[in-house]
CSV table of C-alpha atoms in Angstrom, one decimal:
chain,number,residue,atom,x,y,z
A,1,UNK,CA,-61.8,-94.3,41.8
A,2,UNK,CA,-60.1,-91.2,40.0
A,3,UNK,CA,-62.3,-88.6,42.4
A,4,UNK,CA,-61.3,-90.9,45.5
A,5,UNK,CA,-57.8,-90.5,44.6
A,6,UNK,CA,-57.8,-86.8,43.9
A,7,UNK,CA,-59.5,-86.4,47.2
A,8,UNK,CA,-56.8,-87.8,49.4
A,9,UNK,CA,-54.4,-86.1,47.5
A,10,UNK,CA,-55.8,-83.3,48.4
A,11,UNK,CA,-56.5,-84.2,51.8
A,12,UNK,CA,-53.0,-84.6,52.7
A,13,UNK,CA,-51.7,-81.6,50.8
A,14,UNK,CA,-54.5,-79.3,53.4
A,15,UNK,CA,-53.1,-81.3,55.8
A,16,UNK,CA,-48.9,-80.8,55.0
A,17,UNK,CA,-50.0,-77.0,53.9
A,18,UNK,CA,-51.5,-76.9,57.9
A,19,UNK,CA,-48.7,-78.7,59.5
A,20,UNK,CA,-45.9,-76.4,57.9
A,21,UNK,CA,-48.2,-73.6,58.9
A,22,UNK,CA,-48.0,-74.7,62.5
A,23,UNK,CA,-44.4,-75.1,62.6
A,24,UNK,CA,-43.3,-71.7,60.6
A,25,UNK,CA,-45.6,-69.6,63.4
A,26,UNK,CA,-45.3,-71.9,66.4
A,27,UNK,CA,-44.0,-69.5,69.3
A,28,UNK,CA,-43.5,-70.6,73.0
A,29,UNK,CA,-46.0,-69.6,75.4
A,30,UNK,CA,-44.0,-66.1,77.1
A,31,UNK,CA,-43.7,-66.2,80.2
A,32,UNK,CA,-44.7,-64.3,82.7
A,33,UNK,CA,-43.4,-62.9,86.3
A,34,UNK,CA,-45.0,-64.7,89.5
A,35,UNK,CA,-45.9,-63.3,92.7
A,36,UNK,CA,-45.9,-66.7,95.1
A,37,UNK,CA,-46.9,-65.9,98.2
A,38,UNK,CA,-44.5,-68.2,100.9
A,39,UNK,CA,-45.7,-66.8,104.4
A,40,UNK,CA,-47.5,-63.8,106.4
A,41,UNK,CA,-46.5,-63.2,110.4
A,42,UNK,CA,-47.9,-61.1,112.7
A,43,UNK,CA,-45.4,-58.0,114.3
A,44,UNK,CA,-44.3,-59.3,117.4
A,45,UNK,CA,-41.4,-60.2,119.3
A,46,UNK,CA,-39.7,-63.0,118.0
A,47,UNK,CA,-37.2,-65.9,120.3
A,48,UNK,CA,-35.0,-65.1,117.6
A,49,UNK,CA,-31.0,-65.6,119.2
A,50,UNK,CA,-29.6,-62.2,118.9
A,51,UNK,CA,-25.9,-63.4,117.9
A,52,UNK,CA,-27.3,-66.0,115.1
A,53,UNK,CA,-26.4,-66.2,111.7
A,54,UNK,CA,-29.9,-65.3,110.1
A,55,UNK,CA,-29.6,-62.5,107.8
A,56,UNK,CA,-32.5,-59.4,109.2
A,57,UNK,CA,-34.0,-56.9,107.6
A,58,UNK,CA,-35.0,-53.7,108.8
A,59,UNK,CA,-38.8,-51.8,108.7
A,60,UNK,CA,-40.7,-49.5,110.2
A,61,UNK,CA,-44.5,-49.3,110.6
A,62,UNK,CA,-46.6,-47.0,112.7
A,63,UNK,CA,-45.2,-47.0,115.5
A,64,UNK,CA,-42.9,-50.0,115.6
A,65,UNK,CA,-39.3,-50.3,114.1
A,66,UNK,CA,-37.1,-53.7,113.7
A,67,UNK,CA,-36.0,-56.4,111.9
A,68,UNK,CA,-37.0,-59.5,110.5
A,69,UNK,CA,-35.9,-62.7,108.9
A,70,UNK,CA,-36.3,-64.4,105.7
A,71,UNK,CA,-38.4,-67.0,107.7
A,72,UNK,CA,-40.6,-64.6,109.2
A,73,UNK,CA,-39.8,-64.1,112.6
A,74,UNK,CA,-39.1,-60.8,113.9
A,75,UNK,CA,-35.7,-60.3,115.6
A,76,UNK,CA,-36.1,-57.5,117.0
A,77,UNK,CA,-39.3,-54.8,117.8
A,78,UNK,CA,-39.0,-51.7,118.9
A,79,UNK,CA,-42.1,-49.1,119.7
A,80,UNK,CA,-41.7,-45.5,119.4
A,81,UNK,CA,-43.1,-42.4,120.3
A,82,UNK,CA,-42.1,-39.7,118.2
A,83,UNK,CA,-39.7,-40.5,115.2
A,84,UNK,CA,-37.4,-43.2,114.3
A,85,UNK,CA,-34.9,-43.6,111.3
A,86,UNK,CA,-33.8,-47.7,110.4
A,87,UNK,CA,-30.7,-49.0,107.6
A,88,UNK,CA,-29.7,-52.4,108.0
A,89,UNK,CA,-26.9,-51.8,109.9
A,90,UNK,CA,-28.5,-49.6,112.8
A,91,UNK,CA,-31.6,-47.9,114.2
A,92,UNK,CA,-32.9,-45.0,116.3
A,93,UNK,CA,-35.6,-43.2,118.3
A,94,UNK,CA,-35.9,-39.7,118.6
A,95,UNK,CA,-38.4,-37.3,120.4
A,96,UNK,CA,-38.6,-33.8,119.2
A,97,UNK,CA,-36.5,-32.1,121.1
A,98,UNK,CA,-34.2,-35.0,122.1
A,99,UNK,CA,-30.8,-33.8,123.1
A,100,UNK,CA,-29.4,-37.3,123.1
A,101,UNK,CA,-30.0,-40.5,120.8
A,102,UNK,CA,-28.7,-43.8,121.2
A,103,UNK,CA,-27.6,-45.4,118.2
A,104,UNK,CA,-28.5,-49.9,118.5
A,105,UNK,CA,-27.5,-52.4,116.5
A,106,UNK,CA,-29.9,-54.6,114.5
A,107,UNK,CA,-29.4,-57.2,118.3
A,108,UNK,CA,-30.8,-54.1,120.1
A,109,UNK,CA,-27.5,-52.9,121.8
A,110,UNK,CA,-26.4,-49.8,122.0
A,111,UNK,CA,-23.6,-48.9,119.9
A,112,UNK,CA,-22.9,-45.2,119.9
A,113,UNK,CA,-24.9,-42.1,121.4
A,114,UNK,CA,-25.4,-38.9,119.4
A,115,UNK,CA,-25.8,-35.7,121.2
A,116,UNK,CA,-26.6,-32.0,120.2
A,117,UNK,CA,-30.3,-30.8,119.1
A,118,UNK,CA,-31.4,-32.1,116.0
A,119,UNK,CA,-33.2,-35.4,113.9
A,120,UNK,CA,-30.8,-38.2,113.1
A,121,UNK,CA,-31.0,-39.8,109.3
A,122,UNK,CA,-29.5,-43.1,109.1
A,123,UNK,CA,-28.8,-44.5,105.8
A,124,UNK,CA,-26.3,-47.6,104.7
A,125,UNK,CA,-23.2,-47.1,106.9
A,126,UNK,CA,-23.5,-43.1,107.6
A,127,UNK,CA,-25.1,-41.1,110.9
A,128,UNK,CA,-26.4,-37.9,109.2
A,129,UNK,CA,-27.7,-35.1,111.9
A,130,UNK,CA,-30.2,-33.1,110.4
A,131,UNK,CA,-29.6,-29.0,112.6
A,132,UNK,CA,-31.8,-27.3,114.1
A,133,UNK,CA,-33.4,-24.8,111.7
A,134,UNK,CA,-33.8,-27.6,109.3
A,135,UNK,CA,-30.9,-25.8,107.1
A,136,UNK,CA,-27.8,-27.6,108.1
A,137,UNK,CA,-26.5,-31.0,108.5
A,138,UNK,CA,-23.7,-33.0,109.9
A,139,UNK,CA,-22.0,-36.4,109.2
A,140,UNK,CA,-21.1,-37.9,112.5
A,141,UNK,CA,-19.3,-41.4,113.5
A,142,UNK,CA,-20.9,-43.7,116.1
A,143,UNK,CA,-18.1,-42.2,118.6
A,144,UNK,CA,-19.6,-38.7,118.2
A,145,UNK,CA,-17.5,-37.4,116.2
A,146,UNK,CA,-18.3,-34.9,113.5
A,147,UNK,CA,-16.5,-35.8,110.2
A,148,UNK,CA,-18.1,-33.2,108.3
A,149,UNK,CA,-20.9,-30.1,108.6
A,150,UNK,CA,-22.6,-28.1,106.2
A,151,UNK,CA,-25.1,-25.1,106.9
A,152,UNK,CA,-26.7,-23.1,104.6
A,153,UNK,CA,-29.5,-20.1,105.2
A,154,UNK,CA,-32.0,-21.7,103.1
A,155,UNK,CA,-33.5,-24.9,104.9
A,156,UNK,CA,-33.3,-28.7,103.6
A,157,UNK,CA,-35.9,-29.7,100.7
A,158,UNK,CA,-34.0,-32.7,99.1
A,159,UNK,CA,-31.3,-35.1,100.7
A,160,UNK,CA,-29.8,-38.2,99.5
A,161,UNK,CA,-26.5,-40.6,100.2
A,162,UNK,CA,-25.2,-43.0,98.5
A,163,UNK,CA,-21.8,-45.1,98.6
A,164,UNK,CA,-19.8,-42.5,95.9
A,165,UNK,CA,-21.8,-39.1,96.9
A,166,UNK,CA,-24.2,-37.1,98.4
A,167,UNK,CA,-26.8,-34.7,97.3
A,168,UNK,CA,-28.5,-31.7,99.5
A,169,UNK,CA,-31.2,-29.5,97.8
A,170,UNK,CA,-32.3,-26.7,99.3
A,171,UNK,CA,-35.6,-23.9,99.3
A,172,UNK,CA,-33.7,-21.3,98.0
A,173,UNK,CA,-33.0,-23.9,94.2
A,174,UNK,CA,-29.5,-24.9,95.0
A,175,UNK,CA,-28.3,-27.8,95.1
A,176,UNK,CA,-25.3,-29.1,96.5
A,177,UNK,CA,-22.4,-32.5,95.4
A,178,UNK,CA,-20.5,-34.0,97.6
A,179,UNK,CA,-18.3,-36.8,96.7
A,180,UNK,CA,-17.5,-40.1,98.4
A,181,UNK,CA,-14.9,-38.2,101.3
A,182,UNK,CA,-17.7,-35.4,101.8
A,183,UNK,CA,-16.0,-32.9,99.6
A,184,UNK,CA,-18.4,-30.0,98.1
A,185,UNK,CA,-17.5,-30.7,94.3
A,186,UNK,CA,-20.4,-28.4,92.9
A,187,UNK,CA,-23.3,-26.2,93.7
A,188,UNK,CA,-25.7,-26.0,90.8
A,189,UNK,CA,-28.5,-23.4,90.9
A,190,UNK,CA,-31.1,-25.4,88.0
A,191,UNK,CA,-33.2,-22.9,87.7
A,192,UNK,CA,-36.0,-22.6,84.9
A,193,UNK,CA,-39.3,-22.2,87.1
A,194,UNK,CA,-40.9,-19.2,88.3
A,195,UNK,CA,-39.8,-19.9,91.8
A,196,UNK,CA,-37.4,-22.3,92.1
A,197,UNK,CA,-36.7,-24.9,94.9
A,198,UNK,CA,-35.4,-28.4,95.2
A,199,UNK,CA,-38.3,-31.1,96.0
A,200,UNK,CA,-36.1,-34.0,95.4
A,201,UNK,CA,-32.6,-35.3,94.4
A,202,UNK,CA,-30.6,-38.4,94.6
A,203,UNK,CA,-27.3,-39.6,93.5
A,204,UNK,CA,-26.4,-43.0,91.8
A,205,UNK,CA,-24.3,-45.7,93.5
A,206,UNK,CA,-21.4,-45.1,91.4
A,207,UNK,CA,-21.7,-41.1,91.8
A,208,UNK,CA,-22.0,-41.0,88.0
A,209,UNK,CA,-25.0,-39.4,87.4
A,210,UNK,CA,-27.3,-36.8,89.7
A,211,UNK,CA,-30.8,-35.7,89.3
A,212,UNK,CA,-33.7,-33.5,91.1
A,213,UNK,CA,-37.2,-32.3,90.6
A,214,UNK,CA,-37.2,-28.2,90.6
A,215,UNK,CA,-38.7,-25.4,90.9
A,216,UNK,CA,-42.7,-24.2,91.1
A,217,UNK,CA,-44.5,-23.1,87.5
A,218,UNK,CA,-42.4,-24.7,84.7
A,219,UNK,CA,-41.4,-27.7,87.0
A,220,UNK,CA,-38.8,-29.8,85.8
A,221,UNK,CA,-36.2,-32.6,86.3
A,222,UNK,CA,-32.8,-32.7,85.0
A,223,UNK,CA,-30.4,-35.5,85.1
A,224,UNK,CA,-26.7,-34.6,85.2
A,225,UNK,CA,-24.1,-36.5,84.2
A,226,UNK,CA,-20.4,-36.5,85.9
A,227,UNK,CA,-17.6,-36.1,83.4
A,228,UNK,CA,-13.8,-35.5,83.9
A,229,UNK,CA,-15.0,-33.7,87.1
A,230,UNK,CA,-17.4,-31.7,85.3
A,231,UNK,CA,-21.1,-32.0,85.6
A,232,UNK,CA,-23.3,-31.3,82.9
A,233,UNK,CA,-26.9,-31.5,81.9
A,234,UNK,CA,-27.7,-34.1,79.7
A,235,UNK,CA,-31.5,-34.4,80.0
A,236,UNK,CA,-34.5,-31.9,81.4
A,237,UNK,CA,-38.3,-32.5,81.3
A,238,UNK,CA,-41.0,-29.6,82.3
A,239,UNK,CA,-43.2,-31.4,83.9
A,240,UNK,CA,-47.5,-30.9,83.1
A,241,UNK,CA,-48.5,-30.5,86.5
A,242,UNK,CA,-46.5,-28.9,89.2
A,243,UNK,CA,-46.4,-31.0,92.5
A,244,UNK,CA,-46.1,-28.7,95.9
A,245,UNK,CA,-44.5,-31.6,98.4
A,246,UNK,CA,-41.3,-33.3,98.3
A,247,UNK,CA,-40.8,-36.1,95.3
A,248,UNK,CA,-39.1,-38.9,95.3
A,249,UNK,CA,-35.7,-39.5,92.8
A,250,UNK,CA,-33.9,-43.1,92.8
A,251,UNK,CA,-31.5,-44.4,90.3
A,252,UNK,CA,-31.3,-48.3,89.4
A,253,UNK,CA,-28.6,-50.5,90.9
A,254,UNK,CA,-26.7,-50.4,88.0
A,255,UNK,CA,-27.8,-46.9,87.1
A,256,UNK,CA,-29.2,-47.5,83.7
A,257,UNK,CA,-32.2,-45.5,84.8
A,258,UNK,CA,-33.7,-43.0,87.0
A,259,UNK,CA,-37.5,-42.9,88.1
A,260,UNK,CA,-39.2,-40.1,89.6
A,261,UNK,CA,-42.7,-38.9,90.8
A,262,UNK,CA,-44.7,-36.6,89.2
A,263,UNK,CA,-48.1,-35.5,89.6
A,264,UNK,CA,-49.7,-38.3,87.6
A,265,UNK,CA,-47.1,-41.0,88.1
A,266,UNK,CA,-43.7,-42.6,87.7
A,267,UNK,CA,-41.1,-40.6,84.7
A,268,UNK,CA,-38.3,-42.6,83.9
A,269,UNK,CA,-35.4,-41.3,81.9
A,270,UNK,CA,-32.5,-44.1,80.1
A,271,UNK,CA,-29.1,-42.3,81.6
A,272,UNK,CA,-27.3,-44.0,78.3
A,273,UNK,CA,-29.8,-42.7,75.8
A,274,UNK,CA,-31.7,-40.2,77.8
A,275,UNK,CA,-34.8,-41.7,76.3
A,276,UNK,CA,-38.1,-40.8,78.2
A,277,UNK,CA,-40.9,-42.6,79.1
A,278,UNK,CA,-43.6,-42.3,81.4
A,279,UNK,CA,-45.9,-44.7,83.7
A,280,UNK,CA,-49.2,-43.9,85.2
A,281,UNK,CA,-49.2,-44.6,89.1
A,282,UNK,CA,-51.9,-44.0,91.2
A,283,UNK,CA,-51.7,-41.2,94.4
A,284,UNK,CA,-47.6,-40.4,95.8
A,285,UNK,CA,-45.2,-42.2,94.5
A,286,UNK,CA,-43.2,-43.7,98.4
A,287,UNK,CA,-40.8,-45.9,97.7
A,288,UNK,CA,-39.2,-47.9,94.3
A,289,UNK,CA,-37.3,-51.1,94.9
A,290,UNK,CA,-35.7,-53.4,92.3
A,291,UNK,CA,-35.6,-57.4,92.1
A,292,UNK,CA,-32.4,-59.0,89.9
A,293,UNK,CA,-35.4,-61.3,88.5
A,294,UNK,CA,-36.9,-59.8,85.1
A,295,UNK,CA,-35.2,-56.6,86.3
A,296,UNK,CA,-38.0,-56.1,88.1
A,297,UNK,CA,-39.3,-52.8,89.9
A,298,UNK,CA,-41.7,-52.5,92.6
A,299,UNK,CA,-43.2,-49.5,93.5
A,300,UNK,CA,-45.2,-48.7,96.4
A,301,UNK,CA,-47.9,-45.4,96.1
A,302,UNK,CA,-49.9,-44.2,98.9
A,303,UNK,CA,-53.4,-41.9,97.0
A,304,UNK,CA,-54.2,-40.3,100.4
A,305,UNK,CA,-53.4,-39.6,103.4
A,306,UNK,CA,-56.1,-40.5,105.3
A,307,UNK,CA,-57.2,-43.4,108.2
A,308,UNK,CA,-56.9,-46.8,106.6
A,309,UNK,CA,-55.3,-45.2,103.1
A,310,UNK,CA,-55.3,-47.0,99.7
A,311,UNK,CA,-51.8,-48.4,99.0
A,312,UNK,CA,-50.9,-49.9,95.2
A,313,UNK,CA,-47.8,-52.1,94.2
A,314,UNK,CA,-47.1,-51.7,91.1
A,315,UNK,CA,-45.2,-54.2,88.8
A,316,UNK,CA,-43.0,-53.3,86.4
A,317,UNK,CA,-40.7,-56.0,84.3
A,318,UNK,CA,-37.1,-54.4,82.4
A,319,UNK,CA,-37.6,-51.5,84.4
A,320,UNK,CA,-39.4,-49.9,82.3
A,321,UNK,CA,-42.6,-51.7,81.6
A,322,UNK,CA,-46.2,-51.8,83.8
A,323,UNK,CA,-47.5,-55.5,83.5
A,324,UNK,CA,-49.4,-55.3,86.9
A,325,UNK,CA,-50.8,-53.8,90.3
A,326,UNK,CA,-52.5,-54.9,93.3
A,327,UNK,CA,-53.7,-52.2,96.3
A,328,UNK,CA,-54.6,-52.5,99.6
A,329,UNK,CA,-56.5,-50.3,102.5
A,330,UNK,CA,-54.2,-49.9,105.8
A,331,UNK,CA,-53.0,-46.9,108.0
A,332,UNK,CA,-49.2,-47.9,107.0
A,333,UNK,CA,-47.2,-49.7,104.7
A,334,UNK,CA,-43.6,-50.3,103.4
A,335,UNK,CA,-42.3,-52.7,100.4
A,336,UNK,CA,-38.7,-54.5,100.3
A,337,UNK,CA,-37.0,-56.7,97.8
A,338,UNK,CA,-34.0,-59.4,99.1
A,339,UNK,CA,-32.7,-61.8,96.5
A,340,UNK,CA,-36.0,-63.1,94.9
A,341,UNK,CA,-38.4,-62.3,97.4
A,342,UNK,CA,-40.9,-59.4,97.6
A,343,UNK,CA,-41.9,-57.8,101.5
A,344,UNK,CA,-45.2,-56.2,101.4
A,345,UNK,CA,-45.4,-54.7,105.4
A,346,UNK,CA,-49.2,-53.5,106.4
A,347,UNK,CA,-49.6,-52.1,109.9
A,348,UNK,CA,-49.1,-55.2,112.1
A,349,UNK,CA,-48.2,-57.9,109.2
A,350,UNK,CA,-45.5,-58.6,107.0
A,351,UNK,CA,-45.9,-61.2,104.0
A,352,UNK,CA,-43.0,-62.4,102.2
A,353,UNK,CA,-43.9,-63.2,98.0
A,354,UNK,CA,-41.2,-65.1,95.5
A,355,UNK,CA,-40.3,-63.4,92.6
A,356,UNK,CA,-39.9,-65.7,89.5
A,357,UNK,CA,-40.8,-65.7,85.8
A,358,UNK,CA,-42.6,-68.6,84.2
């Protein structure tokens, strides 16, 4: 009777020991971000009422341009021969030597008309005209009118817009800041490299904070930071392998962070702490978008240009962490992000995804 007793004792002190071990390292399951596929349509034109109230979205593949809904019908297609430059508030098509280009809304009506030699570069709410000789540009309205020019005698490498500024790189390694009204407020030669050049540069959406890729032999990229009308350096990298075409720069939303492509992937630079990390991403890096959900990033490489190229998405969660690809063959592709959603665009499809974390 004595050993019976001393065995349940001890049975239920293993077993309190195991329960209070359970309970001191019990953890919820993390959880994880989901990619929830919702519908795929084929690119064609849609009975979509031009006036409705459906928000559209714009895209470009091949050799078709338009917009399309959140239910998947496309609201407008339009084929091109040449070139054509899309923002969601207007669109274009342009042959080479075009000496006239009519601006349409996202309902396919004509607008404005832009005249003069040159390619047009529409991006949120501004007509840019890219001159002839590649080394000047212009900021037109949708009634022709120029509201501001630049020229240079160096040609274009690097040009961005955003709603507080504007950033022009050029071949000869200057580069050149423009605030929200299209004044010049710097030119900055960054220097550092053998044979410097600008092969990419972008502005925040706040005009804060600046950055390009420069230079050929001792690449680098520097971030600059706006202060009291003053900009300054606050971070450079050299980077390990020079790249010879144009890069990509893009700052976050809320411009806590600014990616660019290197040769070997995605650096990313913390514009509070100027902390550096870096990301491996297969091929050239051609587009970043950012989802509110996880602070999640999308990124969209292409490894060759080639018939039928390899394209990868990669995931990353708190903008700063890799947690997941997927790739696919096709002769083009674009990404998009809208609320919680995800557009992957390949040739002649478009598949919406939801974004969520569970």
């Amino acid at each position: 009777m004595k050993n019976k007793k001393n065995i349940s004792i001890a049975t239920i002190i293993v077993f309190v020991a195991f329960l209070a071990y359970i309970i001191l390292c019990y953890k919820p399951l993390s959880t994880e971000l989901q990619l929830t596929p919702q519908w795929t349509t084929e690119i064609k034109q849609e009975n979509v009422n031009p006036k409705s109230s459906l928000k559209v979205l714009p895209f470009r593949l091949g050799q078709n341009t338009g917009y399309f809904t959140h239910e998947g019908k496309i609201a407008l297609l339009h084929n091109f021969e040449y070139k054509a430059s899309i923002c969601s508030d207007f669109f274009c098509s342009y042959m080479q030597d075009s000496r006239e280009v009519q601006i349409m809304n996202p309902e396919g009506e004509t607008i404005g008309t832009i005249k003069g030699g040159g390619f047009p570069y529409l991006t949120e709410g501004k007509i840019f005209l890219m001159l002839p000789g590649g080394a000047g540009f212009e900021l037109r309205d949708l009634n022709d009118n120029t509201l501001a020019r630049y020229e240079n005698t160096s040609p274009i490498t690097a040009f961005n817009s955003s709603p507080m500024g504007t950033v022009a790189g050029f071949a000869d390694g200057s580069l050149y800041v423009f605030n929200e009204k299209f004044d010049l407020i710097d030119r900055l030669e960054p220097g550092g490299s053998d044979y410097p050049t600008i092969l990419g540069a972008n502005i925040s959406s706040n005009g804060n904070y600046f950055a390009c890729v420069t230079g050929q032999n001792k690449q680098r990229f520097i971030l600059y930071k706006v202060e009291n009308y003053h900009n300054k350096p606050i971070f450079h990298h050299y980077l390990n392998n020079s790249i010879v075409n144009q890069t990509l720069v893009a700052f976050t939303k809320d411009e806590s962070k600014v990616y660019y492509n290197d040769a070997t992937g995605l650096g990313i630079v913390d514009t509070s702490t100027c902390k550096y990390s870096h990301i491996d991403i297969p091929g050239r890096i051609l587009d970043i978008r950012e989802s509110p959900v996880a602070k999640s990033v999308f990124v969209l490489s292409k490894e060759k240009d080639t018939v039928n190229s390899k394209y990868t998405v990669s995931v990353i969660e708190q903008q700063k962490y890799k947690t997941g690809s997927f790739s696919f063959n096709a002769n083009s592709a674009f990404i998009l992000t809208d609320e919680n959603a995800l557009f992957i665009g390949k040739d002649d499809k478009i598949s919406k995804l939801i974004i969520s974390k569970e």
